[in-house]
Amino acid sequence: MEMELSLEKEEIRIPSRIPVLPLRDAVAFPHILNPMAITLPRNIKLVDDALNSDKIIGLVLQKGEEEFPSPENLYRVGTAGVIFRMFRLPDGSLRILVKGLERFRIKEFVSNDPYYVAEIEILKEIVKKDMELEALAKDIVRVYQELVNLSPYLPEELSAVVMNIEDPARLADFIATNTKMETEQRQEILETLDVKERLKKILAILTKELDVLKLGEELRNKIKNEMEKAQREYLLREQLKAIKKELGEEDEREAEFKELSERIEKAGMPEEVKKVALKELDRMKMMPPQAAEYTVIRTYLDWLIELPWSKETEDNLDIKRAKRILDADHYDLQDVKERILEFLAVRKLKKDSKGPILCFVGPPGVGKTSLGRSIARALGRKFIRMSLGGVKDEAEIRGHRRTYVGALPGRIIQSIRRAGSKNPVFMLDEVDKIGMDFRGDPASALLEVLDPEQNNTFMDHYLDVPFDLSRVMFITTANVTHTIPPALLDRMEVISIPGYTVDDKLKIARKYLLPRQIKENGLSRKDLEITDDAIVHIITRYTREAGVRNLEREIGKIARKVAKRITMGDKGPFSVDVDDIEKYLGPIRYPKEKRLEKPRIGVATGLAWTPFGGDILFVEATKMKGKRNLILTGQLGDVMQESAQAGLSYIRSNAKKFGIDPDFFDKYDIHIHIPEGAIPKDGPSAGITMCVAVVSVLSEKPVRTDIAMTGEITLRGEVLPVGGIKEKVLAAKMAGINHVILPEENRKDVKMIPARQRKGMKFHYVENVDQALKLAMKVK
């Protein structure tokens, strides 16, 4: 049922009490027709009662979504309106059209059952007609018309409507009703009685909305232009392609894709990797060459194609030949050579055997790195070397993911690509010097690389496909093993390469170093000759190392000075003897380490291991009046200090046995000093030496000068095994000491020292301190 009501303006009078209809998300303005749907029973009754009366109702915005909001959730300013039309639907709900009349403010609610009835006051607008108001109205009309032209949600008829509204107040209310804005903003405009302020607020909202629409228009135009340009380029390329096809010429891109496809087929990739490569190629075909992703995919495909998926060198399995090469390149090192020959023998019997993972441990300059090159030459394989010293980023090993700008594979994959073979000899130098920080732990990344059970599917982050490293022969080098993570060390076969003796260095210098330096400095064998005594003099007085790096440097210095003399007109040949060394190399740098000339009380000779080889230590002890103080000097580390305390405790508990006053510690302070105080010292192996020195000073009996010792001691007086036996024995021999006291459990280590190096030495094996004291001096 539809009802249209006849309304005459002069007949409409707004009473002081009117029923209030709450509105959700809508604000009614005066002089505007507001269509509404009425569904709630209480609101239907409100409309029915109004129609039976003066047809006046109050339209007020509510806060929230309640069906029957509380008075606190109703705004106090609303619009009084008259019901202009009503249509009742079959389900009982109503559709009404209400024309706004005036703004009002609720003074109080006088009833809320069945609907709100409020006492109101009509609000009068503040209108000050001047040039500013006129300018504001014209500006708003201009901006609104521009907004209508740009906005997709505003009908074009609105531009004409606003042109015909002369009243500024009605103009403001009309635009507020027909512009996109927040409900709270509409309520604020409704509550603004000053027409000039109302226009200013609306102008600010319109300007902001217009800016947004203009920006959107700019973006749409830009995208449209780009699409048109891309479409135009595509059409031109298609036309060019058709022309070239007609002329029998091939399109450059098609040629590139064809070449890549052929290279992928020929690369020998595993089927899984080949699928990935072809998929990436298909993606690349769909992209314009200007796209950033195009270059990324092209680089990725180049890496996949150029890796030696199926290329490998054929191993030379002639064991005799390999032995000749290893012997020709390196002196001694029998353990290493034997292990390589064993690998060749197994490979000869079992073609698919996995590559060994060796770790050469030894001091600097003993030939660890050059040994890797010799192994590659003996096997007929490519050789690649990668230094791990100072590496702290896991990405150095595994690479970066392709999502990063400028991403590349890790150095493992890069090195394999450079080698051009999937079975090179791969040397990882300085594995004991890997670091770690916030970027990851490279040592953990190496676990997969150096594990024969896992490295057949090594996954580089950049490639993101498995690569088989099981055919690679990995060799790592280190100076020490205690800084290598245990899990990493467990995956490697450790082969120790000890320092060389003077005899070894002499033979190496004669066979390798001297000929090499003569050749590198442009001389001939006839131009320079260095006697054996002169080489030994250089070894003992000008170098202090376990290897031969500095020795070669000094020989090179002599060769350069001879080359200089030849170019200045001096005639050779030049023979260099001991007396000539100082002229070429300057004053002696290291005095000869020699034993004490005569026995002394409180001085014992110990043996130490250093990264440069063995050394002898003179441990000095003295007593002085004092009380219960043990003074330790010479930059001794914590372990060495604890060894001294353990030795002193053992002596105190067995004082009578050694002929010492049991109360000596109550009367004296004991001072232990190890010379060369600027050099830090640590380790337990000097325990027996410090104990002998203290017993000597307390019993006032001298220690033999022809005997040196090493070993860790316990509080029970037991002597425990230590390391570095070969280096320590050689140091004693060089110092002219022929007797060495060693722990019983180190007997096996002495057997590993070549017989020529043990010649003239006498070894005394002890299980406790008492035995060592009897050997070092006479004890009651």
mmCIF file of C-alpha atoms in Angstrom, residues 251-604:
data_model
loop_
_atom_site.group_PDB
_atom_site.id
_atom_site.type_symbol
_atom_site.label_atom_id
_atom_site.label_comp_id
_atom_site.label_asym_id
_atom_site.label_seq_id
_atom_site.Cartn_x
_atom_site.Cartn_y
_atom_site.Cartn_z
ATOM 1 C CA ASP A 251 64.367 -13.703 -34.595
ATOM 2 C CA GLU A 252 67.148 -12.835 -32.100
ATOM 3 C CA ARG A 253 65.137 -13.827 -29.047
ATOM 4 C CA GLU A 254 64.023 -17.049 -30.657
ATOM 5 C CA ALA A 255 67.638 -17.759 -31.538
ATOM 6 C CA GLU A 256 68.649 -17.081 -27.913
ATOM 7 C CA PHE A 257 65.952 -19.388 -26.554
ATOM 8 C CA LYS A 258 66.868 -22.074 -29.062
ATOM 9 C CA GLU A 259 70.544 -21.822 -28.087
ATOM 10 C CA LEU A 260 69.701 -22.037 -24.373
ATOM 11 C CA SER A 261 67.459 -25.052 -24.972
ATOM 12 C CA GLU A 262 70.224 -26.829 -26.909
ATOM 13 C CA ARG A 263 72.794 -26.031 -24.206
ATOM 14 C CA ILE A 264 70.467 -27.393 -21.513
ATOM 15 C CA GLU A 265 70.107 -30.626 -23.494
ATOM 16 C CA LYS A 266 73.889 -30.934 -23.890
ATOM 17 C CA ALA A 267 74.778 -29.990 -20.291
ATOM 18 C CA GLY A 268 74.277 -33.538 -19.046
ATOM 19 C CA MET A 269 72.064 -32.419 -16.163
ATOM 20 C CA PRO A 270 70.187 -34.922 -14.005
ATOM 21 C CA GLU A 271 66.539 -35.190 -15.039
ATOM 22 C CA GLU A 272 65.360 -33.293 -11.938
ATOM 23 C CA VAL A 273 67.692 -30.367 -12.662
ATOM 24 C CA LYS A 274 66.829 -30.398 -16.352
ATOM 25 C CA LYS A 275 63.116 -29.979 -15.534
ATOM 26 C CA VAL A 276 63.922 -26.937 -13.373
ATOM 27 C CA ALA A 277 66.060 -25.404 -16.142
ATOM 28 C CA LEU A 278 63.377 -25.900 -18.819
ATOM 29 C CA LYS A 279 60.711 -24.485 -16.506
ATOM 30 C CA GLU A 280 62.818 -21.354 -15.926
ATOM 31 C CA LEU A 281 63.385 -21.092 -19.691
ATOM 32 C CA ASP A 282 59.617 -21.180 -20.263
ATOM 33 C CA ARG A 283 59.175 -18.387 -17.708
ATOM 34 C CA MET A 284 61.865 -16.393 -19.466
ATOM 35 C CA LYS A 285 60.081 -16.723 -22.822
ATOM 36 C CA MET A 286 56.987 -15.099 -21.336
ATOM 37 C CA MET A 287 58.859 -11.980 -20.183
ATOM 38 C CA PRO A 288 59.966 -8.892 -22.087
ATOM 39 C CA PRO A 289 63.770 -8.471 -22.166
ATOM 40 C CA GLN A 290 63.446 -5.201 -20.228
ATOM 41 C CA ALA A 291 62.035 -6.981 -17.147
ATOM 42 C CA ALA A 292 64.422 -7.249 -14.203
ATOM 43 C CA GLU A 293 63.498 -10.906 -13.700
ATOM 44 C CA TYR A 294 64.564 -11.664 -17.279
ATOM 45 C CA THR A 295 68.240 -10.999 -16.503
ATOM 46 C CA VAL A 296 68.023 -12.904 -13.199
ATOM 47 C CA ILE A 297 66.680 -16.017 -14.945
ATOM 48 C CA ARG A 298 69.260 -15.742 -17.748
ATOM 49 C CA THR A 299 72.113 -15.591 -15.223
ATOM 50 C CA TYR A 300 70.644 -18.542 -13.310
ATOM 51 C CA LEU A 301 70.381 -20.642 -16.485
ATOM 52 C CA ASP A 302 73.987 -19.791 -17.408
ATOM 53 C CA TRP A 303 75.119 -21.112 -14.005
ATOM 54 C CA LEU A 304 73.115 -24.317 -14.401
ATOM 55 C CA ILE A 305 74.385 -24.912 -17.926
ATOM 56 C CA GLU A 306 78.056 -24.224 -17.210
ATOM 57 C CA LEU A 307 78.352 -26.509 -14.182
ATOM 58 C CA PRO A 308 80.115 -29.836 -14.908
ATOM 59 C CA TRP A 309 77.156 -32.087 -14.154
ATOM 60 C CA SER A 310 78.635 -35.046 -15.996
ATOM 61 C CA LYS A 311 82.142 -33.854 -16.912
ATOM 62 C CA GLU A 312 85.013 -35.422 -15.019
ATOM 63 C CA THR A 313 88.647 -36.125 -15.658
ATOM 64 C CA GLU A 314 89.788 -39.706 -15.915
ATOM 65 C CA ASP A 315 91.970 -40.751 -12.989
ATOM 66 C CA ASN A 316 95.482 -41.919 -13.819
ATOM 67 C CA LEU A 317 95.582 -45.130 -11.803
ATOM 68 C CA ASP A 318 99.265 -45.890 -12.426
ATOM 69 C CA ILE A 319 100.403 -46.243 -8.805
ATOM 70 C CA LYS A 320 104.105 -46.341 -9.643
ATOM 71 C CA ARG A 321 103.814 -43.131 -11.645
ATOM 72 C CA ALA A 322 101.905 -41.443 -8.827
ATOM 73 C CA LYS A 323 104.609 -42.470 -6.361
ATOM 74 C CA ARG A 324 107.314 -41.023 -8.597
ATOM 75 C CA ILE A 325 105.469 -37.688 -8.845
ATOM 76 C CA LEU A 326 104.867 -37.453 -5.091
ATOM 77 C CA ASP A 327 108.499 -38.340 -4.324
ATOM 78 C CA ALA A 328 109.746 -35.847 -6.879
ATOM 79 C CA ASP A 329 107.636 -33.000 -5.476
ATOM 80 C CA HIS A 330 107.998 -33.607 -1.733
ATOM 81 C CA TYR A 331 110.606 -34.963 0.609
ATOM 82 C CA ASP A 332 109.550 -37.561 3.192
ATOM 83 C CA LEU A 333 105.806 -37.250 4.173
ATOM 84 C CA GLN A 334 105.446 -41.017 3.886
ATOM 85 C CA ASP A 335 102.061 -41.178 5.670
ATOM 86 C CA VAL A 336 100.451 -38.823 3.182
ATOM 87 C CA LYS A 337 101.963 -40.490 0.161
ATOM 88 C CA GLU A 338 100.906 -43.921 1.413
ATOM 89 C CA ARG A 339 97.302 -42.743 1.890
ATOM 90 C CA ILE A 340 97.113 -41.368 -1.671
ATOM 91 C CA LEU A 341 98.493 -44.587 -3.121
ATOM 92 C CA GLU A 342 95.923 -46.545 -1.095
ATOM 93 C CA PHE A 343 93.152 -44.396 -2.587
ATOM 94 C CA LEU A 344 94.445 -45.097 -6.097
ATOM 95 C CA ALA A 345 94.602 -48.822 -5.385
ATOM 96 C CA VAL A 346 90.996 -48.882 -4.132
ATOM 97 C CA ARG A 347 89.853 -46.769 -7.102
ATOM 98 C CA LYS A 348 91.530 -49.184 -9.467
ATOM 99 C CA LEU A 349 89.573 -52.068 -7.939
ATOM 100 C CA LYS A 350 86.293 -50.175 -7.370
ATOM 101 C CA LYS A 351 85.501 -47.545 -9.989
ATOM 102 C CA ASP A 352 82.619 -45.906 -8.116
ATOM 103 C CA SER A 353 84.439 -45.382 -4.811
ATOM 104 C CA LYS A 354 83.840 -42.039 -3.096
ATOM 105 C CA GLY A 355 86.575 -39.459 -2.743
ATOM 106 C CA PRO A 356 88.370 -39.390 0.627
ATOM 107 C CA ILE A 357 88.206 -36.316 2.850
ATOM 108 C CA LEU A 358 91.677 -35.713 4.278
ATOM 109 C CA CYS A 359 92.849 -33.123 6.783
ATOM 110 C CA PHE A 360 96.558 -32.245 6.752
ATOM 111 C CA VAL A 361 97.535 -30.877 10.150
ATOM 112 C CA GLY A 362 100.928 -29.338 10.712
ATOM 113 C CA PRO A 363 102.852 -26.136 11.353
ATOM 114 C CA PRO A 364 103.192 -23.429 8.674
ATOM 115 C CA GLY A 365 105.587 -24.021 5.830
ATOM 116 C CA VAL A 366 105.744 -27.835 5.861
ATOM 117 C CA GLY A 367 104.163 -28.112 2.392
ATOM 118 C CA LYS A 368 100.486 -28.831 3.091
ATOM 119 C CA THR A 369 99.118 -26.690 0.253
ATOM 120 C CA SER A 370 101.760 -27.664 -2.304
ATOM 121 C CA LEU A 371 101.118 -31.287 -1.397
ATOM 122 C CA GLY A 372 97.530 -30.857 -2.642
ATOM 123 C CA ARG A 373 98.810 -29.719 -6.049
ATOM 124 C CA SER A 374 101.115 -32.733 -6.236
ATOM 125 C CA ILE A 375 98.238 -35.079 -5.416
ATOM 126 C CA ALA A 376 96.140 -33.551 -8.217
ATOM 127 C CA ARG A 377 99.066 -33.945 -10.632
ATOM 128 C CA ALA A 378 99.609 -37.549 -9.571
ATOM 129 C CA LEU A 379 95.908 -38.378 -10.067
ATOM 130 C CA GLY A 380 95.580 -36.425 -13.300
ATOM 131 C CA ARG A 381 92.824 -34.253 -11.801
ATOM 132 C CA LYS A 382 92.099 -30.528 -11.787
ATOM 133 C CA PHE A 383 93.220 -28.653 -8.662
ATOM 134 C CA ILE A 384 91.260 -25.852 -6.965
ATOM 135 C CA ARG A 385 92.052 -24.110 -3.712
ATOM 136 C CA MET A 386 89.768 -22.125 -1.430
ATOM 137 C CA SER A 387 90.977 -20.313 1.686
ATOM 138 C CA LEU A 388 88.629 -20.458 4.668
ATOM 139 C CA GLY A 389 90.698 -18.174 6.889
ATOM 140 C CA GLY A 390 88.469 -15.434 8.300
ATOM 141 C CA VAL A 391 85.299 -16.678 6.544
ATOM 142 C CA LYS A 392 82.331 -15.778 8.794
ATOM 143 C CA ASP A 393 79.329 -15.814 6.464
ATOM 144 C CA GLU A 394 77.500 -19.067 5.762
ATOM 145 C CA ALA A 395 76.572 -17.671 2.334
ATOM 146 C CA GLU A 396 80.269 -17.933 1.361
ATOM 147 C CA ILE A 397 79.729 -21.712 1.401
ATOM 148 C CA ARG A 398 76.077 -22.110 0.403
ATOM 149 C CA GLY A 399 75.468 -18.933 -1.615
ATOM 150 C CA HIS A 400 72.585 -16.440 -1.444
ATOM 151 C CA ARG A 401 68.995 -17.125 -2.417
ATOM 152 C CA ARG A 402 67.956 -15.630 -5.753
ATOM 153 C CA THR A 403 65.534 -13.249 -4.044
ATOM 154 C CA TYR A 404 68.536 -11.080 -3.099
ATOM 155 C CA VAL A 405 69.841 -8.492 -5.547
ATOM 156 C CA GLY A 406 73.178 -9.591 -7.017
ATOM 157 C CA ALA A 407 72.874 -13.108 -5.574
ATOM 158 C CA LEU A 408 75.494 -15.696 -6.583
ATOM 159 C CA PRO A 409 76.249 -19.329 -5.716
ATOM 160 C CA GLY A 410 78.615 -20.080 -2.838
ATOM 161 C CA ARG A 411 82.348 -20.450 -3.344
ATOM 162 C CA ILE A 412 82.087 -24.255 -3.443
ATOM 163 C CA ILE A 413 79.910 -24.196 -6.582
ATOM 164 C CA GLN A 414 81.889 -21.283 -8.061
ATOM 165 C CA SER A 415 85.136 -23.250 -7.682
ATOM 166 C CA ILE A 416 83.612 -26.392 -9.219
ATOM 167 C CA ARG A 417 82.479 -24.307 -12.208
ATOM 168 C CA ARG A 418 85.979 -22.851 -12.654
ATOM 169 C CA ALA A 419 87.494 -26.325 -12.476
ATOM 170 C CA GLY A 420 85.189 -27.555 -15.233
ATOM 171 C CA SER A 421 85.189 -31.022 -13.692
ATOM 172 C CA LYS A 422 83.024 -32.714 -11.066
ATOM 173 C CA ASN A 423 85.951 -34.658 -9.576
ATOM 174 C CA PRO A 424 88.757 -32.158 -8.875
ATOM 175 C CA VAL A 425 91.129 -32.176 -5.941
ATOM 176 C CA PHE A 426 89.537 -29.460 -3.805
ATOM 177 C CA MET A 427 91.760 -27.960 -1.114
ATOM 178 C CA LEU A 428 90.042 -26.079 1.727
ATOM 179 C CA ASP A 429 92.900 -24.152 3.298
ATOM 180 C CA GLU A 430 93.029 -22.962 6.929
ATOM 181 C CA VAL A 431 89.932 -24.870 8.067
ATOM 182 C CA ASP A 432 90.974 -24.203 11.680
ATOM 183 C CA LYS A 433 90.530 -20.437 11.206
ATOM 184 C CA ILE A 434 86.841 -20.332 10.240
ATOM 185 C CA GLY A 435 84.877 -17.723 12.189
ATOM 186 C CA MET A 436 81.195 -17.194 12.856
ATOM 187 C CA ASP A 437 78.952 -14.200 13.526
ATOM 188 C CA PHE A 438 75.341 -13.038 13.095
ATOM 189 C CA ARG A 439 75.436 -14.058 9.407
ATOM 190 C CA GLY A 440 75.695 -17.749 10.250
ATOM 191 C CA ASP A 441 78.197 -20.490 10.967
ATOM 192 C CA PRO A 442 80.257 -21.543 7.917
ATOM 193 C CA ALA A 443 81.594 -24.582 9.805
ATOM 194 C CA SER A 444 78.055 -25.969 10.072
ATOM 195 C CA ALA A 445 77.543 -25.414 6.334
ATOM 196 C CA LEU A 446 80.737 -27.396 5.676
ATOM 197 C CA LEU A 447 79.298 -30.413 7.516
ATOM 198 C CA GLU A 448 77.208 -31.304 4.464
ATOM 199 C CA VAL A 449 80.077 -30.589 2.061
ATOM 200 C CA LEU A 450 82.515 -32.858 3.917
ATOM 201 C CA ASP A 451 80.133 -35.726 4.690
ATOM 202 C CA PRO A 452 80.396 -38.530 2.074
ATOM 203 C CA GLU A 453 76.904 -39.687 3.012
ATOM 204 C CA GLN A 454 75.331 -36.283 2.286
ATOM 205 C CA ASN A 455 77.441 -34.408 -0.234
ATOM 206 C CA ASN A 456 76.060 -36.336 -3.212
ATOM 207 C CA THR A 457 73.023 -34.029 -2.902
ATOM 208 C CA PHE A 458 74.675 -30.763 -1.842
ATOM 209 C CA MET A 459 72.107 -27.960 -2.037
ATOM 210 C CA ASP A 460 73.410 -24.494 -2.821
ATOM 211 C CA HIS A 461 70.919 -21.748 -1.870
ATOM 212 C CA TYR A 462 71.301 -20.007 -5.241
ATOM 213 C CA LEU A 463 70.965 -23.103 -7.434
ATOM 214 C CA ASP A 464 68.262 -24.669 -5.241
ATOM 215 C CA VAL A 465 68.901 -28.014 -6.956
ATOM 216 C CA PRO A 466 71.157 -30.834 -5.698
ATOM 217 C CA PHE A 467 74.748 -31.110 -6.965
ATOM 218 C CA ASP A 468 76.853 -34.254 -6.517
ATOM 219 C CA LEU A 469 80.111 -33.543 -4.633
ATOM 220 C CA SER A 470 80.821 -37.178 -3.778
ATOM 221 C CA ARG A 471 83.354 -37.483 -6.628
ATOM 222 C CA VAL A 472 85.397 -34.547 -5.331
ATOM 223 C CA MET A 473 88.553 -35.329 -3.373
ATOM 224 C CA PHE A 474 88.422 -32.837 -0.513
ATOM 225 C CA ILE A 475 91.640 -31.981 1.317
ATOM 226 C CA THR A 476 91.601 -29.568 4.237
ATOM 227 C CA THR A 477 94.607 -28.028 5.947
ATOM 228 C CA ALA A 478 95.035 -26.767 9.491
ATOM 229 C CA ASN A 479 97.797 -25.770 11.875
ATOM 230 C CA VAL A 480 95.971 -27.186 14.918
ATOM 231 C CA THR A 481 92.882 -29.342 15.453
ATOM 232 C CA HIS A 482 91.531 -28.003 18.750
ATOM 233 C CA THR A 483 89.927 -24.978 17.039
ATOM 234 C CA ILE A 484 88.081 -27.151 14.491
ATOM 235 C CA PRO A 485 84.481 -27.916 15.597
ATOM 236 C CA PRO A 486 84.287 -31.575 16.741
ATOM 237 C CA ALA A 487 81.450 -32.449 14.342
ATOM 238 C CA LEU A 488 83.522 -31.159 11.408
ATOM 239 C CA LEU A 489 86.719 -32.841 12.586
ATOM 240 C CA ASP A 490 84.857 -36.145 12.893
ATOM 241 C CA ARG A 491 84.113 -36.109 9.143
ATOM 242 C CA MET A 492 87.773 -35.860 8.152
ATOM 243 C CA GLU A 493 90.695 -38.266 8.142
ATOM 244 C CA VAL A 494 93.445 -36.402 9.996
ATOM 245 C CA ILE A 495 97.027 -36.874 8.787
ATOM 246 C CA SER A 496 99.692 -35.113 10.847
ATOM 247 C CA ILE A 497 102.589 -33.504 9.016
ATOM 248 C CA PRO A 498 105.253 -32.748 11.649
ATOM 249 C CA GLY A 499 108.050 -30.214 11.344
ATOM 250 C CA TYR A 500 111.314 -31.005 9.596
ATOM 251 C CA THR A 501 114.674 -31.695 11.221
ATOM 252 C CA VAL A 502 117.815 -29.823 10.209
ATOM 253 C CA ASP A 503 118.801 -32.807 8.056
ATOM 254 C CA ASP A 504 115.363 -32.808 6.414
ATOM 255 C CA LYS A 505 115.563 -29.086 5.710
ATOM 256 C CA LEU A 506 119.073 -29.461 4.262
ATOM 257 C CA LYS A 507 117.891 -32.131 1.831
ATOM 258 C CA ILE A 508 114.757 -30.136 0.912
ATOM 259 C CA ALA A 509 116.825 -27.018 0.334
ATOM 260 C CA ARG A 510 119.353 -28.904 -1.791
ATOM 261 C CA LYS A 511 116.744 -30.775 -3.839
ATOM 262 C CA TYR A 512 113.886 -28.270 -4.155
ATOM 263 C CA LEU A 513 114.447 -24.788 -2.734
ATOM 264 C CA LEU A 514 117.849 -23.870 -4.145
ATOM 265 C CA PRO A 515 117.116 -25.023 -7.723
ATOM 266 C CA ARG A 516 113.766 -23.201 -7.650
ATOM 267 C CA GLN A 517 115.257 -19.909 -6.427
ATOM 268 C CA ILE A 518 118.098 -20.122 -8.950
ATOM 269 C CA LYS A 519 115.535 -20.501 -11.732
ATOM 270 C CA GLU A 520 113.141 -17.792 -10.440
ATOM 271 C CA ASN A 521 115.961 -15.237 -10.177
ATOM 272 C CA GLY A 522 117.290 -15.814 -13.682
ATOM 273 C CA LEU A 523 120.457 -17.659 -12.665
ATOM 274 C CA SER A 524 121.936 -20.930 -13.807
ATOM 275 C CA ARG A 525 123.286 -23.751 -11.659
ATOM 276 C CA LYS A 526 126.799 -22.646 -12.528
ATOM 277 C CA ASP A 527 126.211 -19.110 -11.220
ATOM 278 C CA LEU A 528 125.464 -19.998 -7.590
ATOM 279 C CA GLU A 529 126.525 -22.711 -5.207
ATOM 280 C CA ILE A 530 125.716 -22.777 -1.485
ATOM 281 C CA THR A 531 127.579 -25.302 0.648
ATOM 282 C CA ASP A 532 125.798 -27.684 3.000
ATOM 283 C CA ASP A 533 127.396 -26.024 6.024
ATOM 284 C CA ALA A 534 126.123 -22.648 4.830
ATOM 285 C CA ILE A 535 122.572 -23.993 4.425
ATOM 286 C CA VAL A 536 122.688 -25.534 7.908
ATOM 287 C CA HIS A 537 123.955 -22.191 9.225
ATOM 288 C CA ILE A 538 120.970 -20.423 7.611
ATOM 289 C CA ILE A 539 118.586 -23.027 9.082
ATOM 290 C CA THR A 540 119.905 -22.734 12.632
ATOM 291 C CA ARG A 541 120.881 -19.047 12.822
ATOM 292 C CA TYR A 542 118.528 -17.214 10.466
ATOM 293 C CA THR A 543 115.235 -19.142 10.693
ATOM 294 C CA ARG A 544 113.153 -20.569 13.482
ATOM 295 C CA GLU A 545 110.331 -22.590 11.973
ATOM 296 C CA ALA A 546 109.012 -26.092 11.601
ATOM 297 C CA GLY A 547 108.683 -25.741 7.832
ATOM 298 C CA VAL A 548 110.934 -24.317 5.138
ATOM 299 C CA ARG A 549 109.106 -21.155 4.037
ATOM 300 C CA ASN A 550 111.531 -18.701 5.656
ATOM 301 C CA LEU A 551 114.479 -20.868 4.609
ATOM 302 C CA GLU A 552 113.427 -20.513 0.972
ATOM 303 C CA ARG A 553 113.004 -16.772 1.519
ATOM 304 C CA GLU A 554 116.581 -16.453 2.806
ATOM 305 C CA ILE A 555 117.960 -18.550 -0.074
ATOM 306 C CA GLY A 556 116.021 -16.315 -2.456
ATOM 307 C CA LYS A 557 117.613 -13.247 -0.874
ATOM 308 C CA ILE A 558 121.098 -14.700 -1.530
ATOM 309 C CA ALA A 559 120.098 -15.519 -5.131
ATOM 310 C CA ARG A 560 118.883 -11.940 -5.716
ATOM 311 C CA LYS A 561 122.100 -10.448 -4.391
ATOM 312 C CA VAL A 562 124.122 -12.747 -6.672
ATOM 313 C CA ALA A 563 121.894 -11.701 -9.618
ATOM 314 C CA LYS A 564 122.604 -8.064 -8.752
ATOM 315 C CA ARG A 565 126.375 -8.676 -8.711
ATOM 316 C CA ILE A 566 126.228 -10.413 -12.091
ATOM 317 C CA THR A 567 124.277 -7.538 -13.671
ATOM 318 C CA MET A 568 126.826 -5.080 -12.254
ATOM 319 C CA GLY A 569 129.687 -6.887 -14.030
ATOM 320 C CA ASP A 570 131.023 -9.286 -11.384
ATOM 321 C CA LYS A 571 132.016 -12.618 -12.818
ATOM 322 C CA GLY A 572 130.931 -15.906 -11.287
ATOM 323 C CA PRO A 573 130.523 -18.558 -10.361
ATOM 324 C CA PHE A 574 129.683 -17.537 -6.802
ATOM 325 C CA SER A 575 130.172 -19.997 -3.966
ATOM 326 C CA VAL A 576 128.580 -19.173 -0.599
ATOM 327 C CA ASP A 577 130.085 -20.706 2.548
ATOM 328 C CA VAL A 578 129.392 -20.171 6.253
ATOM 329 C CA ASP A 579 131.755 -17.202 6.397
ATOM 330 C CA ASP A 580 129.899 -15.493 3.535
ATOM 331 C CA ILE A 581 126.393 -15.759 5.003
ATOM 332 C CA GLU A 582 126.620 -12.649 7.159
ATOM 333 C CA LYS A 583 127.622 -10.628 4.097
ATOM 334 C CA TYR A 584 124.433 -11.684 2.288
ATOM 335 C CA LEU A 585 121.907 -11.961 5.126
ATOM 336 C CA GLY A 586 123.247 -9.665 7.827
ATOM 337 C CA PRO A 587 123.968 -10.496 11.481
ATOM 338 C CA ILE A 588 122.844 -13.772 13.047
ATOM 339 C CA ARG A 589 119.198 -13.529 14.145
ATOM 340 C CA TYR A 590 118.857 -16.497 16.471
ATOM 341 C CA PRO A 591 121.641 -17.619 18.830
ATOM 342 C CA LYS A 592 122.142 -21.349 19.098
ATOM 343 C CA GLU A 593 119.938 -23.071 21.630
ATOM 344 C CA LYS A 594 122.371 -25.072 23.674
ATOM 345 C CA ARG A 595 122.325 -26.904 26.946
ATOM 346 C CA LEU A 596 123.739 -25.504 30.167
ATOM 347 C CA GLU A 597 127.512 -25.873 30.464
ATOM 348 C CA LYS A 598 127.458 -27.129 34.042
ATOM 349 C CA PRO A 599 124.818 -28.442 36.449
ATOM 350 C CA ARG A 600 123.001 -25.839 38.525
ATOM 351 C CA ILE A 601 120.798 -26.062 41.550
ATOM 352 C CA GLY A 602 117.187 -25.146 40.788
ATOM 353 C CA VAL A 603 117.507 -25.186 36.982
ATOM 354 C CA ALA A 604 115.950 -28.016 34.929
#
